[in-house]
PDB file of C-alpha atoms in Angstrom:
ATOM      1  CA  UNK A  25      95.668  36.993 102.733  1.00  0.00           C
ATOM      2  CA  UNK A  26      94.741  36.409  98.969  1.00  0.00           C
ATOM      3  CA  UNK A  27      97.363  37.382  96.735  1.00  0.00           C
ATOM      4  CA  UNK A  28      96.641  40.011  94.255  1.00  0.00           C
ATOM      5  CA  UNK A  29      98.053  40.525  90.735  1.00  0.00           C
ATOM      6  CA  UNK A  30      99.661  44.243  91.445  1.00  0.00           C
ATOM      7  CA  UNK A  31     100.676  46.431  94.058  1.00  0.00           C
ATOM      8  CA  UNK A  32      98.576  48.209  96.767  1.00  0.00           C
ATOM      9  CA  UNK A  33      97.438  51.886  95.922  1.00  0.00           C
ATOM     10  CA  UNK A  34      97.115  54.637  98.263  1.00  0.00           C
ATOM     11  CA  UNK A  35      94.846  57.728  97.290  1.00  0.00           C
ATOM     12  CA  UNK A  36      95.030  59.922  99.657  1.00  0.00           C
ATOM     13  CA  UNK A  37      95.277  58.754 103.580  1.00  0.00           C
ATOM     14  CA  UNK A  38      93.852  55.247 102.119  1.00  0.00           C
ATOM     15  CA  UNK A  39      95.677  51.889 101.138  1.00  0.00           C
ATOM     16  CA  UNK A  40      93.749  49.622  99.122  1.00  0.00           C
ATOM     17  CA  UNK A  41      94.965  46.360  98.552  1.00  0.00           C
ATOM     18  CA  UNK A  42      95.426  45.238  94.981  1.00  0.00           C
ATOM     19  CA  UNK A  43      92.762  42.777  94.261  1.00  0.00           C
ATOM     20  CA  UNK A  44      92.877  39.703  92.899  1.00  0.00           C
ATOM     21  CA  UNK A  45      91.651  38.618  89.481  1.00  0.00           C
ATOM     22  CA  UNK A  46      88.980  36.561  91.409  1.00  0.00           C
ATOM     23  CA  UNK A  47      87.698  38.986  93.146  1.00  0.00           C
ATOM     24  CA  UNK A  48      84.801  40.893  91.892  1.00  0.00           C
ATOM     25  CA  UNK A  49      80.799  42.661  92.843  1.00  0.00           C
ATOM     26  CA  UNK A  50      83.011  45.196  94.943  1.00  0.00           C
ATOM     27  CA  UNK A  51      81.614  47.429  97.438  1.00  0.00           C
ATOM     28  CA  UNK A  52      83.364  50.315  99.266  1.00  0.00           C
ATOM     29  CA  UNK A  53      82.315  52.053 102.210  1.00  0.00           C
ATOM     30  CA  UNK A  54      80.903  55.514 102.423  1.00  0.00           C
ATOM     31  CA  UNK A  55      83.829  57.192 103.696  1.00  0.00           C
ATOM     32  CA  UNK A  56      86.042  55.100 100.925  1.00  0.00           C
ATOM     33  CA  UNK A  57      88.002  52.935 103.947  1.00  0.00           C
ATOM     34  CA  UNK A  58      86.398  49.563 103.441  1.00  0.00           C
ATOM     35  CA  UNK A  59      86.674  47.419 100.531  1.00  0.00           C
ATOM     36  CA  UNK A  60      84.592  43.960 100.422  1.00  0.00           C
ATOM     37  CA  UNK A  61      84.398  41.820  97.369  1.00  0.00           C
ATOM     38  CA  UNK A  62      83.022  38.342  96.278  1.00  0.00           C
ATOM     39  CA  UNK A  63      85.208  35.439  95.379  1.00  0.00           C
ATOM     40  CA  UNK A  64      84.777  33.450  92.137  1.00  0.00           C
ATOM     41  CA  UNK A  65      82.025  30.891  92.386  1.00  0.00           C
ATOM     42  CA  UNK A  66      80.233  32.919  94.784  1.00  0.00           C
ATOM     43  CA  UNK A  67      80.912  31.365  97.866  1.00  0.00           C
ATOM     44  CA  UNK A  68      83.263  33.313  99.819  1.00  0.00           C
ATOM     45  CA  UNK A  69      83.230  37.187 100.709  1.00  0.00           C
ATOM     46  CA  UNK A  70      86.398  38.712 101.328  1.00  0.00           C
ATOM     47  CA  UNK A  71      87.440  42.418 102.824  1.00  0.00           C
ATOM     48  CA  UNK A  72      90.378  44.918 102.930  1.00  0.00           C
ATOM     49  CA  UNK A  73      92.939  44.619 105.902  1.00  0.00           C
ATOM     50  CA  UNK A  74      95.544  47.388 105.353  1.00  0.00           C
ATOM     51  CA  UNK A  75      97.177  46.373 102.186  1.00  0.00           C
ATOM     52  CA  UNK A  76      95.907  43.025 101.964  1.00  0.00           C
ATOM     53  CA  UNK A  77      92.363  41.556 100.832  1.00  0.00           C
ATOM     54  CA  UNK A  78      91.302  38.684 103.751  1.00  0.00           C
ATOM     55  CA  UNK A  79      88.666  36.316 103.722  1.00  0.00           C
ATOM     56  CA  UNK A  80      85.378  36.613 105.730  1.00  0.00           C
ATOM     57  CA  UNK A  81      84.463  33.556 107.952  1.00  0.00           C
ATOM     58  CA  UNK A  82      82.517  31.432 105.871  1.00  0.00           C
ATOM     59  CA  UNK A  83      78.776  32.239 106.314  1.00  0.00           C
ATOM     60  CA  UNK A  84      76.666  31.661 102.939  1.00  0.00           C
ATOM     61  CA  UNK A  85      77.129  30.766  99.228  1.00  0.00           C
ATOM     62  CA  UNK A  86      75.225  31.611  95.912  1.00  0.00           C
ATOM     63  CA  UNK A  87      76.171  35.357  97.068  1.00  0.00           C
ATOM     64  CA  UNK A  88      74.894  38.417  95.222  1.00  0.00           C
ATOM     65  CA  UNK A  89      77.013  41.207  95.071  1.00  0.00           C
ATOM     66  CA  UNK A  90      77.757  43.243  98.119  1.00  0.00           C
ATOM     67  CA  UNK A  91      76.398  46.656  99.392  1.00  0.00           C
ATOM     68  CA  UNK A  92      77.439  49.354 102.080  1.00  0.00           C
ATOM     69  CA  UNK A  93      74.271  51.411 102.903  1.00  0.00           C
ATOM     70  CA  UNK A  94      74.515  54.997 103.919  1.00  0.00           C
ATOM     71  CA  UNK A  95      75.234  53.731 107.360  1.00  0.00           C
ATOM     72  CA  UNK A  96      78.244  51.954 106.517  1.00  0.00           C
ATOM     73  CA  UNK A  97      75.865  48.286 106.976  1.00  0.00           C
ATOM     74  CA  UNK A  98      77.279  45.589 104.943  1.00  0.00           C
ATOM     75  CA  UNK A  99      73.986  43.784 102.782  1.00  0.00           C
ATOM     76  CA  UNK A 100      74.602  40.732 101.108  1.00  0.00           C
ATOM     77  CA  UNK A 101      71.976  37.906 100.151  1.00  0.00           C
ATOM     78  CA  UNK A 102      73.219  34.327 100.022  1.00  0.00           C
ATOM     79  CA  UNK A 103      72.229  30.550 100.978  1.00  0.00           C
ATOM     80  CA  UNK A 104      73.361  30.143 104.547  1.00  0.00           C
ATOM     81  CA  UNK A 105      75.809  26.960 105.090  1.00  0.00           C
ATOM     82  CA  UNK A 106      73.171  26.376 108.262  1.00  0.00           C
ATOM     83  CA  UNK A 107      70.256  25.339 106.195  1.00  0.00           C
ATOM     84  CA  UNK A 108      71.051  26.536 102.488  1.00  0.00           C
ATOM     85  CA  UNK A 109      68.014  28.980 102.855  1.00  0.00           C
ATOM     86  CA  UNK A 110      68.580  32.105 101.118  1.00  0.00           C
ATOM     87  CA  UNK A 111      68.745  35.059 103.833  1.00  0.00           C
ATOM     88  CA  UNK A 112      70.219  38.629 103.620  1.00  0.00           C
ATOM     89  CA  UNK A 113      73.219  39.036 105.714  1.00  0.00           C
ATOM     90  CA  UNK A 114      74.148  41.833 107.563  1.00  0.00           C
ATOM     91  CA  UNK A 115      77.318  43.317 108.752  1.00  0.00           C
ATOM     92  CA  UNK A 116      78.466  46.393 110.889  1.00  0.00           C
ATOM     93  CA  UNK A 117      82.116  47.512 109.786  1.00  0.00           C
ATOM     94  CA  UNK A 118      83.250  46.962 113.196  1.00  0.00           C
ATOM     95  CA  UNK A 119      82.100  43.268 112.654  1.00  0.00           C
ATOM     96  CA  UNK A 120      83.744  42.359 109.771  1.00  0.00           C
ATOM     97  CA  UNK A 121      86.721  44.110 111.644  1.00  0.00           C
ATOM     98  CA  UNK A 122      86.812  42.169 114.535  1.00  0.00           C
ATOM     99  CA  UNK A 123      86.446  38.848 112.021  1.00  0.00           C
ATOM    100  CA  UNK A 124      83.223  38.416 112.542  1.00  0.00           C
ATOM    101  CA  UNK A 125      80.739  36.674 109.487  1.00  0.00           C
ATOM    102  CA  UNK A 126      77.816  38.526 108.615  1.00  0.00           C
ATOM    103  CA  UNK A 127      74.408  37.972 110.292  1.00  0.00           C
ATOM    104  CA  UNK A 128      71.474  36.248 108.815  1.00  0.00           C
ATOM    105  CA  UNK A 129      67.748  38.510 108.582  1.00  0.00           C
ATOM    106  CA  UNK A 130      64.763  35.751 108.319  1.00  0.00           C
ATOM    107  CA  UNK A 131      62.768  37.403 105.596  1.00  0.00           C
ATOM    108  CA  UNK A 132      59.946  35.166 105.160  1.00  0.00           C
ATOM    109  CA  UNK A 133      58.927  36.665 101.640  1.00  0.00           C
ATOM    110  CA  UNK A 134      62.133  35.884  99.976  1.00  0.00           C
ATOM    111  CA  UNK A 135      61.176  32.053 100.079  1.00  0.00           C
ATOM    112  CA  UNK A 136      62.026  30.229  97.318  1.00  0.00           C
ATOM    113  CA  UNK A 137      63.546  32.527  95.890  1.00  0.00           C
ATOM    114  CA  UNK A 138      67.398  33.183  95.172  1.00  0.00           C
ATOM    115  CA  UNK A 139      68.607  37.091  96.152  1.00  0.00           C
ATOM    116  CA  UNK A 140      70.209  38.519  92.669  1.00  0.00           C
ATOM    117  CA  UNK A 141      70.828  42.059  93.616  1.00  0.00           C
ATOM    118  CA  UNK A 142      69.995  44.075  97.125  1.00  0.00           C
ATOM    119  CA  UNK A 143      70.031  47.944  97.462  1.00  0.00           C
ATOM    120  CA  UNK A 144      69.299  49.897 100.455  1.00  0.00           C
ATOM    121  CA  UNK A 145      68.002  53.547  99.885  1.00  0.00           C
ATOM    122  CA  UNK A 146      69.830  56.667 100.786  1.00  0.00           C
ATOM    123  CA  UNK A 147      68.042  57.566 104.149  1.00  0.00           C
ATOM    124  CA  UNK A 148      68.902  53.889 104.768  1.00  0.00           C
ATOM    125  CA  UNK A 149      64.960  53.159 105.684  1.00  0.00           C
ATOM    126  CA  UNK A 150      63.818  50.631 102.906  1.00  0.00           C
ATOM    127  CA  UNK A 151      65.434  47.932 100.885  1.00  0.00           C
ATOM    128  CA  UNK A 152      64.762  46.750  97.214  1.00  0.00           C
ATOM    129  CA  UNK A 153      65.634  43.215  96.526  1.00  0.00           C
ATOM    130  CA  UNK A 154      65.514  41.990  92.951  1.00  0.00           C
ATOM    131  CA  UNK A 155      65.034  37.866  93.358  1.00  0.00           C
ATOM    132  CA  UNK A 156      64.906  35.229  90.626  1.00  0.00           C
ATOM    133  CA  UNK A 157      63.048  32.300  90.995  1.00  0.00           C
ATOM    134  CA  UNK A 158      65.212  28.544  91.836  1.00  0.00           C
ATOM    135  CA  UNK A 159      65.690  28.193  87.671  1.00  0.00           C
ATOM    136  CA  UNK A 160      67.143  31.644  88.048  1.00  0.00           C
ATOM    137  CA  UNK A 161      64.428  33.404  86.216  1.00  0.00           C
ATOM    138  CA  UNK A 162      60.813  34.883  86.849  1.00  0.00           C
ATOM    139  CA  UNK A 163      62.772  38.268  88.515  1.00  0.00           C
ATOM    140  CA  UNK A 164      60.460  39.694  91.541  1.00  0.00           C
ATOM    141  CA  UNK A 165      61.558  43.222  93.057  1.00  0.00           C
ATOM    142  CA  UNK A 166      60.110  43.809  95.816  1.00  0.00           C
ATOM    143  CA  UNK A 167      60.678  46.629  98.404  1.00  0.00           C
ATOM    144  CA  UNK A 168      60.478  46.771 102.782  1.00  0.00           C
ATOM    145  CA  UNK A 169      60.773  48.808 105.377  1.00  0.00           C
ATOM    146  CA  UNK A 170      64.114  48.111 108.157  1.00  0.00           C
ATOM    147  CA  UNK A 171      63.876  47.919 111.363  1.00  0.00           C
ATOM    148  CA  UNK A 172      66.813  48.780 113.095  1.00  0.00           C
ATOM    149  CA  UNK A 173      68.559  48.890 117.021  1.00  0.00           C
ATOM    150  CA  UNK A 174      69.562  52.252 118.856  1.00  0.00           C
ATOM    151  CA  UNK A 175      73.046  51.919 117.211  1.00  0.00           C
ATOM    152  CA  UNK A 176      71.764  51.285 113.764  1.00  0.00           C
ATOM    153  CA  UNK A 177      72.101  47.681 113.082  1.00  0.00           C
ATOM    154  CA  UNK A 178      69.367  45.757 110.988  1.00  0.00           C
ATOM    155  CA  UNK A 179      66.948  43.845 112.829  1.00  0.00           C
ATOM    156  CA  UNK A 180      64.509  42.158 110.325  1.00  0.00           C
ATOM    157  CA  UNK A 181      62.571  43.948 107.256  1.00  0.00           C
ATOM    158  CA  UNK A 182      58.625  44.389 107.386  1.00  0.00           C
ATOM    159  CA  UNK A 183      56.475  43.030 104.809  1.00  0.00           C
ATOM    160  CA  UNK A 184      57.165  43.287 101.077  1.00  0.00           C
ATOM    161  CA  UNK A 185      55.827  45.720  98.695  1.00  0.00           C
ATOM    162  CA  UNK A 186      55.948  43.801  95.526  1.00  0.00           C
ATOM    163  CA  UNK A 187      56.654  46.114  92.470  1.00  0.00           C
ATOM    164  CA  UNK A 188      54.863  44.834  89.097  1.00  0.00           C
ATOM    165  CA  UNK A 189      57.410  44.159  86.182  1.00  0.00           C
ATOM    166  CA  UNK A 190      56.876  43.146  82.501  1.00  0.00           C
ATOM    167  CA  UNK A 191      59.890  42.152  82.090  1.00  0.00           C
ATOM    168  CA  UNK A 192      61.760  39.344  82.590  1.00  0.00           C
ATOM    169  CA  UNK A 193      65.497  40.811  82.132  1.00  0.00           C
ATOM    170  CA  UNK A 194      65.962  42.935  85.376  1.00  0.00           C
ATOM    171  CA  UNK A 195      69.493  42.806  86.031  1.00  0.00           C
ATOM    172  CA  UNK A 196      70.165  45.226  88.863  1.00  0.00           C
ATOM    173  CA  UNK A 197      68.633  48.119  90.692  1.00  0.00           C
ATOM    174  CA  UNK A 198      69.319  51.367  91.820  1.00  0.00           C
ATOM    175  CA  UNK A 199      67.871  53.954  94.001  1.00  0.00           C
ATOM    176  CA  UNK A 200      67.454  57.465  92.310  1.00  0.00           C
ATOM    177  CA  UNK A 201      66.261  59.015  95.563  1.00  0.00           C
ATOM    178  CA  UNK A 202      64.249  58.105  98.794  1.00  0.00           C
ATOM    179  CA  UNK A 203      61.403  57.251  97.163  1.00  0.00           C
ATOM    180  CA  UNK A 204      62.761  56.589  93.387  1.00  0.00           C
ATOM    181  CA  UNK A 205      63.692  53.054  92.318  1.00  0.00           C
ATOM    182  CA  UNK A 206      65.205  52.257  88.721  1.00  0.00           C
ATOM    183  CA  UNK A 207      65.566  49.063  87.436  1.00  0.00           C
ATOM    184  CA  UNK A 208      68.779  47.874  85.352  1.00  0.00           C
ATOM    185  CA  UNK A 209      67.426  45.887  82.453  1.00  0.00           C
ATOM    186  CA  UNK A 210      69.221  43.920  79.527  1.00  0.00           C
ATOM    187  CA  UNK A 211      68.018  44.595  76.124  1.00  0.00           C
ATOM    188  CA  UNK A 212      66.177  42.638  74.100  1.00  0.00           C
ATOM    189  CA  UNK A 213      67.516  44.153  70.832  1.00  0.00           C
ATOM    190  CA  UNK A 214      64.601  46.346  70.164  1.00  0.00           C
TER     191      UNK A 214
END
């Protein structure tokens, strides 16, 4: 376990497990059990366990912040250790409970490109990506359709919708409905 600067809380039936300075990009399940956070430097995810945060089996680095979608599917984008191509990782709760690392999606459109920020919608159907380019600018958000098993696990995305920006400062996204995308920008002062 990583050791946290203050005590567990419990709010209502839940523990969470204090988190450590280090810790940070957290995401929490739709039902409010699950807690999963990124590690300083980017290269390690780690998850609640009772009153405790644990690490995730090593998988990727470079990660963007995590993401529960309405299904209570872990999304994270990162460089896999395999090959140090950047891939969007997948996770069932019941994975990352039994210790398992997340699983890599081959999304052919994301090439070259390094995953900033990665939002699935409310129905859980599409995913936005917002990518920056290897200097870590020339943002791209584009938007696909997921394919998924019987039980609800990712399989791959379709093809990309590219969405036109003019700017250059996109630094997050968020869906305002099933068919509603708004993109987090950082002023320019104006």
């Amino acid at each position: 376990p990583l050791d946290g600067r203050a005590a567990p809380v419990q709010l209502g039936g839940t523990i969470y497990p204090a988190v450590p300075a280090k810790v940070g990009d957290l995401a929490l399940s739709r039902d409010g059990v699950d807690l999963v956070g990124v590690v300083s430097g980017r290269a390690a995810l780690v998850r609640s366990q009772g009153s405790a945060m644990v690490a995730v089996p090593p998988f990727a680095t470079e990660l963007s912040p995590p993401r529960f979608d309405s299904r209570d599917v872990l999304w994270v984008g990162g460089s896999t250790l395999a090959d140090g191509r950047q891939r969007l990782h997948v996770a069932s709760r019941a994975d990352l409970r039994a210790g398992r690392a997340p699983s890599a999606l081959d999304v052919p459109w994301l090439e070259g490109r390094r995953i900033a920020e990665v939002v699935v919608s409310p129905a859980g159907d599409r995913v936005a990506v917002l990518s920056l380019n290897s200097a870590g600018q020339g943002a791209r958000i584009d938007i696909s359709g997921i394919d998924r098993d019987l039980i609800g696990r990712p399989l791959a995305l379709g093809g990309a919708l590219r969405l036109a920006t003019e700017s250059d400062t996109p630094v997050g996204l968020v869906w305002l409905g099933e068919s509603s995308l708004a993109t987090i920008e950082m002023g320019k002062g104006r």
